[in-house]
Tab-separated table of C-alpha atoms and ligand atoms in Angstrom:
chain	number	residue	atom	x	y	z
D	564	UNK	CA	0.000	0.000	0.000
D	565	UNK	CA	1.541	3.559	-0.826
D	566	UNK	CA	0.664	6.107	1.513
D	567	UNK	CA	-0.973	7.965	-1.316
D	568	UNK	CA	-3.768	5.203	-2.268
D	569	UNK	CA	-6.294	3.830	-0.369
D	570	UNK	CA	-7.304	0.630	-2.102
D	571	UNK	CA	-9.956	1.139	-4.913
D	572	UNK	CA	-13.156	-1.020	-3.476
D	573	UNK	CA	-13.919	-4.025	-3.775
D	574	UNK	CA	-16.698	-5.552	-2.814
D	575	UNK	CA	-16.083	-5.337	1.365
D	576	UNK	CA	-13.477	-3.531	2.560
D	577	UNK	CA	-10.485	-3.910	4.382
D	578	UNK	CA	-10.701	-3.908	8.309
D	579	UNK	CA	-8.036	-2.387	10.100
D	580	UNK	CA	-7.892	-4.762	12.966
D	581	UNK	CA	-7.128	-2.501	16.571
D	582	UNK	CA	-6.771	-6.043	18.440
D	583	UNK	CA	-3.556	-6.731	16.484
D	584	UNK	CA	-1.823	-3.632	16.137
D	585	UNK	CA	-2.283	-2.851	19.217
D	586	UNK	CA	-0.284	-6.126	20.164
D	587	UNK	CA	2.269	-5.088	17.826
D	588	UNK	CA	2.518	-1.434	19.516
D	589	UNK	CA	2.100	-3.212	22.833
D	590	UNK	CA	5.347	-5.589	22.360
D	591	UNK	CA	7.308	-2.259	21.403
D	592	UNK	CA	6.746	-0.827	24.522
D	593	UNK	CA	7.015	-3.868	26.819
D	594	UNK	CA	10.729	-4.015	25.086
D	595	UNK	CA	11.853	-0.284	25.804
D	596	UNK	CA	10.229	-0.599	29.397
D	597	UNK	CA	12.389	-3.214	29.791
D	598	UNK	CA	15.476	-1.090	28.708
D	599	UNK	CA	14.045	1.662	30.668
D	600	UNK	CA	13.408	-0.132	34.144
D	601	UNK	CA	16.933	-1.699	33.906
D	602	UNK	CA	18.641	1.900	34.207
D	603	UNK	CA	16.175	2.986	36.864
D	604	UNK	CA	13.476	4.389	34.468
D	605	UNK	CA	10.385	1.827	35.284
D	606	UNK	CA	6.930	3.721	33.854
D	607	UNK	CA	4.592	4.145	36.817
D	608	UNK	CA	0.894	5.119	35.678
D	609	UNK	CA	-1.687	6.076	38.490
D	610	UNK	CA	-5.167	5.496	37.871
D	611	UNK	CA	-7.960	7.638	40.038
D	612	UNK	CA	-11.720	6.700	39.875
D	613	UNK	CA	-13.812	8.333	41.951
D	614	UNK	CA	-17.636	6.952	42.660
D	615	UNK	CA	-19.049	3.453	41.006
D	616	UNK	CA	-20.124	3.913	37.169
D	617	UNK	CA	-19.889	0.398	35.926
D	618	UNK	CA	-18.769	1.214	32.359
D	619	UNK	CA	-15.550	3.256	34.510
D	620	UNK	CA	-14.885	0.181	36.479
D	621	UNK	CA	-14.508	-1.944	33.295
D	622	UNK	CA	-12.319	0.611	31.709
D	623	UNK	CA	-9.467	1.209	34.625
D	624	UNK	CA	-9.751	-2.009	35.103
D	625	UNK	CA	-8.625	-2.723	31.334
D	626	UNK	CA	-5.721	0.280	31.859
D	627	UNK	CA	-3.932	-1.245	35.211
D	628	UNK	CA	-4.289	-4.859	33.381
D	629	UNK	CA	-2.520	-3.049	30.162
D	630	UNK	CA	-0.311	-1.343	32.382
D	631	UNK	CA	1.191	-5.113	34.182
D	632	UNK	CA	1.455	-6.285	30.691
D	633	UNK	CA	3.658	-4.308	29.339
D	634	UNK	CA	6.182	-4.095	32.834
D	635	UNK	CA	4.796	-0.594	34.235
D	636	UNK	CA	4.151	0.045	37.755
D	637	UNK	CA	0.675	0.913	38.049
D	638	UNK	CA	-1.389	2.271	40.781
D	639	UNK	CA	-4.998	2.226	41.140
D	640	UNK	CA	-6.937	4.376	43.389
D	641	UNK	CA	-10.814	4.048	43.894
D	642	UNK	CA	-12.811	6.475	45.908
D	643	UNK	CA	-16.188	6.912	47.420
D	644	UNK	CA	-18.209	8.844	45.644
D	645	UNK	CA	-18.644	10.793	48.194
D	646	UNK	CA	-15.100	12.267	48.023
D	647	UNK	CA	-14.872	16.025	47.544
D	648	UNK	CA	-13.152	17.975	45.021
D	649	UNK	CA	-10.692	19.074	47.670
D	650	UNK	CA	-9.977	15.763	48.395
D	651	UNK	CA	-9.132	15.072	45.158
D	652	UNK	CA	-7.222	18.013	43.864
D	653	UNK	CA	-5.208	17.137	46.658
D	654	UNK	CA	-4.203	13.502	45.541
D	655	UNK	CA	-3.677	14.642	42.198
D	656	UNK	CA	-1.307	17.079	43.709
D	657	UNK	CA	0.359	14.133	45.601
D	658	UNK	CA	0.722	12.022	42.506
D	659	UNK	CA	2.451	15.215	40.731
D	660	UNK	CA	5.384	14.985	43.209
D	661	UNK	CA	5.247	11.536	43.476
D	662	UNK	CA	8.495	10.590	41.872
D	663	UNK	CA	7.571	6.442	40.521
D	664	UNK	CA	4.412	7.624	39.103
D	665	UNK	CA	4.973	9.755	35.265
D	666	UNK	CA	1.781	9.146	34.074
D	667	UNK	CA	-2.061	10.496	35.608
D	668	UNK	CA	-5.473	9.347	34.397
D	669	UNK	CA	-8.513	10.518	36.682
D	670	UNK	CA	-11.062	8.393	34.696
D	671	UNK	CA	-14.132	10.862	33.656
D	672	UNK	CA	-16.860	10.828	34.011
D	673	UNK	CA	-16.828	12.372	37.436
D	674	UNK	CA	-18.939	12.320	40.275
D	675	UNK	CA	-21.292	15.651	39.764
D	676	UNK	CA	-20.229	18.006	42.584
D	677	UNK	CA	-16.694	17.427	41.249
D	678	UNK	CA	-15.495	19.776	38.865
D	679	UNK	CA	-13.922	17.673	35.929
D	680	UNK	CA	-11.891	20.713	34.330
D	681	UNK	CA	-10.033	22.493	37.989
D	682	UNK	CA	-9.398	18.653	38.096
D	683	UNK	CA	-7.489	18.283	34.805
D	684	UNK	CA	-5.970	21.310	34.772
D	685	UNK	CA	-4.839	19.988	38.413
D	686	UNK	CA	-2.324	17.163	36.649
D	687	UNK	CA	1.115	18.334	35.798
D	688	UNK	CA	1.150	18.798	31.839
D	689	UNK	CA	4.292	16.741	32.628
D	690	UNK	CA	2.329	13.680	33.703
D	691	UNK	CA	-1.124	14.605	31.605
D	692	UNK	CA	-0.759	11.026	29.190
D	693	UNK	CA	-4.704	11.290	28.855
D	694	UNK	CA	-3.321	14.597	26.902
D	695	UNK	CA	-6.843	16.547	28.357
D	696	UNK	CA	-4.773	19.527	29.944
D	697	UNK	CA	-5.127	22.758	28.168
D	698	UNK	CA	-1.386	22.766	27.721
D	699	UNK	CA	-1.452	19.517	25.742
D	700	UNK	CA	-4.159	20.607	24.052
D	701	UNK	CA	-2.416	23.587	23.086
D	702	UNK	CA	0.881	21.750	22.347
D	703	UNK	CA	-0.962	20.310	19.573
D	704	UNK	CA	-2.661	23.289	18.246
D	705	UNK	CA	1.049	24.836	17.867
D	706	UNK	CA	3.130	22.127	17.247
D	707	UNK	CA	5.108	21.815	20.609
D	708	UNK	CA	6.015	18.841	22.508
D	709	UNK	CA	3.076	17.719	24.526
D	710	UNK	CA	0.584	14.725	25.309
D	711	UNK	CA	-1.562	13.497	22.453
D	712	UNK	CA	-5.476	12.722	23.657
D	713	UNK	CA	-5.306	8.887	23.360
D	714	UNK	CA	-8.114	8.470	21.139
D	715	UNK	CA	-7.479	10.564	18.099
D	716	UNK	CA	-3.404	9.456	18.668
D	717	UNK	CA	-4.696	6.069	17.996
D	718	UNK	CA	-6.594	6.542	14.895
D	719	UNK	CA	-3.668	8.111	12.930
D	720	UNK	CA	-1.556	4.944	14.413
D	721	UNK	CA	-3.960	3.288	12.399
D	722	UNK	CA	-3.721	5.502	9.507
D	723	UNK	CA	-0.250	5.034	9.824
D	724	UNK	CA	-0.894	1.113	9.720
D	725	UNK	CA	-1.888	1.207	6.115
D	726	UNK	CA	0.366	3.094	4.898
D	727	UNK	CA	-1.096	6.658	5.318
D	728	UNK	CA	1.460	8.761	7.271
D	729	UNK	CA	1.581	11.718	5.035
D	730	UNK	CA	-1.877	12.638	3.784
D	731	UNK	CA	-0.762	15.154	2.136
D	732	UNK	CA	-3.627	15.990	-0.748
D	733	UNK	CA	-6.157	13.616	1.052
D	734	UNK	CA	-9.216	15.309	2.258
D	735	UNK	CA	-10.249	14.110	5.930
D	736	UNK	CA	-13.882	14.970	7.206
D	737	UNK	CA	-14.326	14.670	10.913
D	738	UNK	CA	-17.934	14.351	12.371
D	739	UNK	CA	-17.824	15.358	15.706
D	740	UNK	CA	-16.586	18.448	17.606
D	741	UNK	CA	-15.603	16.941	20.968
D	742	UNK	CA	-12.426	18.161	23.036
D	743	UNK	CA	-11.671	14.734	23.532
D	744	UNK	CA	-11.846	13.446	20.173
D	745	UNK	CA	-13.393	15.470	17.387
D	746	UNK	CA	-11.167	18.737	18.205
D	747	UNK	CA	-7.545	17.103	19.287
D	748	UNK	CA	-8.394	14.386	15.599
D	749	UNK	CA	-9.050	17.214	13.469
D	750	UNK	CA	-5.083	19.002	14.745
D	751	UNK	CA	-3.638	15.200	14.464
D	752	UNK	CA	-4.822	15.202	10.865
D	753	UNK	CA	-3.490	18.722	9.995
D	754	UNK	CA	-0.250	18.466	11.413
D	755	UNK	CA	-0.288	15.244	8.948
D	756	UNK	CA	-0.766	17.674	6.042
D	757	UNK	CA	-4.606	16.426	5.259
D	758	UNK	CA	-6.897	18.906	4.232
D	759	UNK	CA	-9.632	19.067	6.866
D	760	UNK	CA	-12.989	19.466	7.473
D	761	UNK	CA	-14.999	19.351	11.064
D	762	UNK	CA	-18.502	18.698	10.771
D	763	UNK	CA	-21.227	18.559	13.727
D	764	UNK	CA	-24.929	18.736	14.785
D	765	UNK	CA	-25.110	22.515	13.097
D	766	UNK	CA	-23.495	20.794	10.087
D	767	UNK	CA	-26.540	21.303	7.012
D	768	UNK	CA	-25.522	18.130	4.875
D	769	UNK	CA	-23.515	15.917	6.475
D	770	UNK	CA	-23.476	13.293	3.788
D	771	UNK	CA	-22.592	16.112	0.768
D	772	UNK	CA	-19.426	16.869	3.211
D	773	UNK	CA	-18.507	12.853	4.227
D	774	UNK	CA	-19.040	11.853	0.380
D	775	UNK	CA	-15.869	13.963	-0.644
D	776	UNK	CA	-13.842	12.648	1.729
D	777	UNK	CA	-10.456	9.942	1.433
D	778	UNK	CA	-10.795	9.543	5.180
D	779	UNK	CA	-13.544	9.984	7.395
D	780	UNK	CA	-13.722	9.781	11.125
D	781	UNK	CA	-16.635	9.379	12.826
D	782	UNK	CA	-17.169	10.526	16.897
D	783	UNK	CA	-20.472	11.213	17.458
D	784	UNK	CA	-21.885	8.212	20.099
D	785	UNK	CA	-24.937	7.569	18.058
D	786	UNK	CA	-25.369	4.964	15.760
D	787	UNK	CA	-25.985	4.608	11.794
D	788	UNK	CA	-24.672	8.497	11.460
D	789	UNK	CA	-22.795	7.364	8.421
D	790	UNK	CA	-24.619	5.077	5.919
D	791	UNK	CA	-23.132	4.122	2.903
D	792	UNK	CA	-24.614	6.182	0.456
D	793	UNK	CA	-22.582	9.220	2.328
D	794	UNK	CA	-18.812	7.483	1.629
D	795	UNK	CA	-16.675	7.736	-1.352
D	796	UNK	CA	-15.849	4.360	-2.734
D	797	UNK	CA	-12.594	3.353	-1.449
D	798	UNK	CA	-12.681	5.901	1.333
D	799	UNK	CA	-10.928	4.861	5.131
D	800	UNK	CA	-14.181	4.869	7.707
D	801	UNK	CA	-12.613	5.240	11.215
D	802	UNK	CA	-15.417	4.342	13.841
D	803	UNK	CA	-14.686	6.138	16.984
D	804	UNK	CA	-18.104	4.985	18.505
D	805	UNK	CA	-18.899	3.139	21.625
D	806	UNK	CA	-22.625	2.248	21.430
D	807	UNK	CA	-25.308	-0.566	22.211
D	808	UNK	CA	-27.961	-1.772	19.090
D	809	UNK	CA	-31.189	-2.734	19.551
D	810	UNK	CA	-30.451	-6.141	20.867
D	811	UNK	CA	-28.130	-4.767	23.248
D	812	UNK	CA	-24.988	-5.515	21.231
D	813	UNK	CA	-21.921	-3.252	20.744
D	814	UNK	CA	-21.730	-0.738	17.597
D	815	UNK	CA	-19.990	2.420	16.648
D	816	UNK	CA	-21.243	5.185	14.785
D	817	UNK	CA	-20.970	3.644	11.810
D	818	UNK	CA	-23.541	1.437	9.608
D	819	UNK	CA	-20.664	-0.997	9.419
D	820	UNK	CA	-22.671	-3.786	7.176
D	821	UNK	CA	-23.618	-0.820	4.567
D	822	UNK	CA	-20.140	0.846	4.808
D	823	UNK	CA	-17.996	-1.942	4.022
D	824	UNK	CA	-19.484	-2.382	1.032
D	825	UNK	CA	-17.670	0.686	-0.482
D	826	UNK	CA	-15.029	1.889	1.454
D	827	UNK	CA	-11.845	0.843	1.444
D	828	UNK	CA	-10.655	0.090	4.826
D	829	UNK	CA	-12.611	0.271	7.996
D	830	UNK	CA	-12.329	-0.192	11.299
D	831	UNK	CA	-14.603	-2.305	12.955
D	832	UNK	CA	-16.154	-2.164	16.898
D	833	UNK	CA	-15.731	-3.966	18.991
D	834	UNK	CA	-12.144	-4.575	18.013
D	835	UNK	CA	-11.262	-1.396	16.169
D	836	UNK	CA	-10.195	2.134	18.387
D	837	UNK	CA	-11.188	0.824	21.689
D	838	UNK	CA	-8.449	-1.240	22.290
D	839	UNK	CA	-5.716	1.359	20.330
D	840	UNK	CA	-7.039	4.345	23.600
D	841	UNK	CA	-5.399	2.165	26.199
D	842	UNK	CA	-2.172	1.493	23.800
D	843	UNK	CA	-1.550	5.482	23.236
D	844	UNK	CA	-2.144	5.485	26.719
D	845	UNK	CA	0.762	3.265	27.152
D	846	UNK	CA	2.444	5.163	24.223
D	847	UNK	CA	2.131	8.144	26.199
D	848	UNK	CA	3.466	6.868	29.598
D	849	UNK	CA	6.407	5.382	28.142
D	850	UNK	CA	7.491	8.779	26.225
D	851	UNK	CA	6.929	11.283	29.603
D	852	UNK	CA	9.422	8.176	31.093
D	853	UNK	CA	11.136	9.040	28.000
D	854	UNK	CA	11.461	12.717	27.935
D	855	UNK	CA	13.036	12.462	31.990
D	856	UNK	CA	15.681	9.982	31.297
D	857	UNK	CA	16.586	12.332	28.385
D	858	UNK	CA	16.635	15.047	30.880
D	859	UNK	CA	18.104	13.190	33.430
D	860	UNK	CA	20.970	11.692	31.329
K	1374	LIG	N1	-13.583	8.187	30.194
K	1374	LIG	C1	-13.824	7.611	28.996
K	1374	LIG	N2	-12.711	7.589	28.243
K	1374	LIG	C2	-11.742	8.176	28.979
K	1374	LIG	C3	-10.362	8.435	28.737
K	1374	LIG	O1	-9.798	8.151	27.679
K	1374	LIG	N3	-9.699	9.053	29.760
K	1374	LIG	C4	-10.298	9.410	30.920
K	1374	LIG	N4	-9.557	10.021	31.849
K	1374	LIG	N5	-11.577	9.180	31.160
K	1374	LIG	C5	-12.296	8.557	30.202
């Protein structure tokens, strides 16, 4: 595959398989964690959850299982969720100057009466490998050395995966505006020379902007928002969605039966970006361990 042609299509496209590149990425960073623990450099990640939500449980629960995996030292910490915002501002702060610990996720959603942003903007951009802080945000606006927000890091790994590095002269059309995803995806893609378009609920035809696009990255968290009579044959669909169908089973925001039929590649769910979050998560640990051995010769 050249990075400058996504496969013409066939009758069912490509899938991009998340499950298996993220073993690949995962055995890369087992090996340099090895080098890294062996001088003294052994990635520490803390995990915070505050409250009960089950779908949170499941996911830290994936994260400090990742983290063992690959050799980190991990910490989980679970809280009431009756914990105040003090409370936690002040672990975060304790985590910041905690010197075996260089990476810190407080999993969101958070309890109501806690304020989500004072406690992002808490972490030390240092140690921000969720890459939510405004600095890393900013970082990537600009072009400076930051934290990548997992998600969106993870679909241009996947990009990357088939061949599409440089997108130079590709058009990319993101649906979905989100600070997590939509916003930090749309940056990703620039700063990998695509031409880009952000569409969103006040978009007027979503379909008239998808159907021009080479790539198209869906983030919404609602199902069927792009059938296949809105992609370009041969287009990459990246399915950033998390939802449940009618029986109760798992889909993204993409009509993946319809879709496949024309694009070129696609990802699927479940088995697509979930699992490629936790790697840049892992990704991201690794390279703040990274950036202080540098430092610290
Ligand atoms: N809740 C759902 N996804 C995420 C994530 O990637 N990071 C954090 N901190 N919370 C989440």
């Amino acid at each position: 595959m050249t990075p400058s042609a996504p496969a013409p299509s066939t009758t069912s496209a490509q899938l991009i398989d998340g499950n298996a590149l993220s073993k690949q990425v995962r055995a890369q960073v087992a090996e340099r964690t090895a080098e890294l623990s062996a001088k003294g450099f052994k990635p520490g990640l803390a995990v915070v959850l505050v409250g009960d939500n089950p779908a949170s449980q499941v996911y830290v629960r994936n994260k400090v299982k990742a983290c063992e995996d690959v050799g980190f030292h991990s910490v989980l910490e679970k809280y009431d969720a009756s914990m105040t915002e003090a409370e936690l501002l002040a672990r975060v702060e304790a985590l910041n100057n905690d010197p075996s610990i260089h990476g810190i996720l407080v999993q969101l959603p958070l309890p109501k009466h806690i304020d989500d942003h004072k406690v992002i903007e808490a972490i030390s951009p240092l140690k921000d490998v969720d890459g939510f802080h405004i600095a890393s945000a900013g970082a990537l606006m600009v072009g400076e050395v930051g934290f990548k927000a997992c998600t969106p890091y993870g679909c241009m790994k996947m990009l990357e995966s088939i061949g599409m590095k440089d997108l130079r002269g590709k058009h990319a059309v993101v649906i979905g505006r989100s600070n997590i995803v939509g916003k930090p995806m749309a940056m990703m893609l620039l700063a990998a020379n695509a031409t880009v378009t952000v569409t969103h609920s006040g978009t007027a035809d979503l379909g008239a902007m998808t159907r021009q696009a080479d790539i198209v990255v869906a983030a919404v968290g609602k199902r069927n928002v792009l059938t296949a009579d809105m992609v370009k044959p041969g287009a990459v669909v990246i399915d950033v969605g998390m939802n449940r169908n009618d029986e109760g089973k798992l889909c993204g925001d993409v009509d993946f039966d319809g879709v496949k039929q024309v694009a070129g590649y696609i990802t699927p769910v479940p088995g697509g970006v979930g699992p490629m979050t936790i790697t840049m998560l892992l990704v991201n640990t690794l390279e703040a361990v990274e950036r202080l051995a540098t430092q610290q010769g």
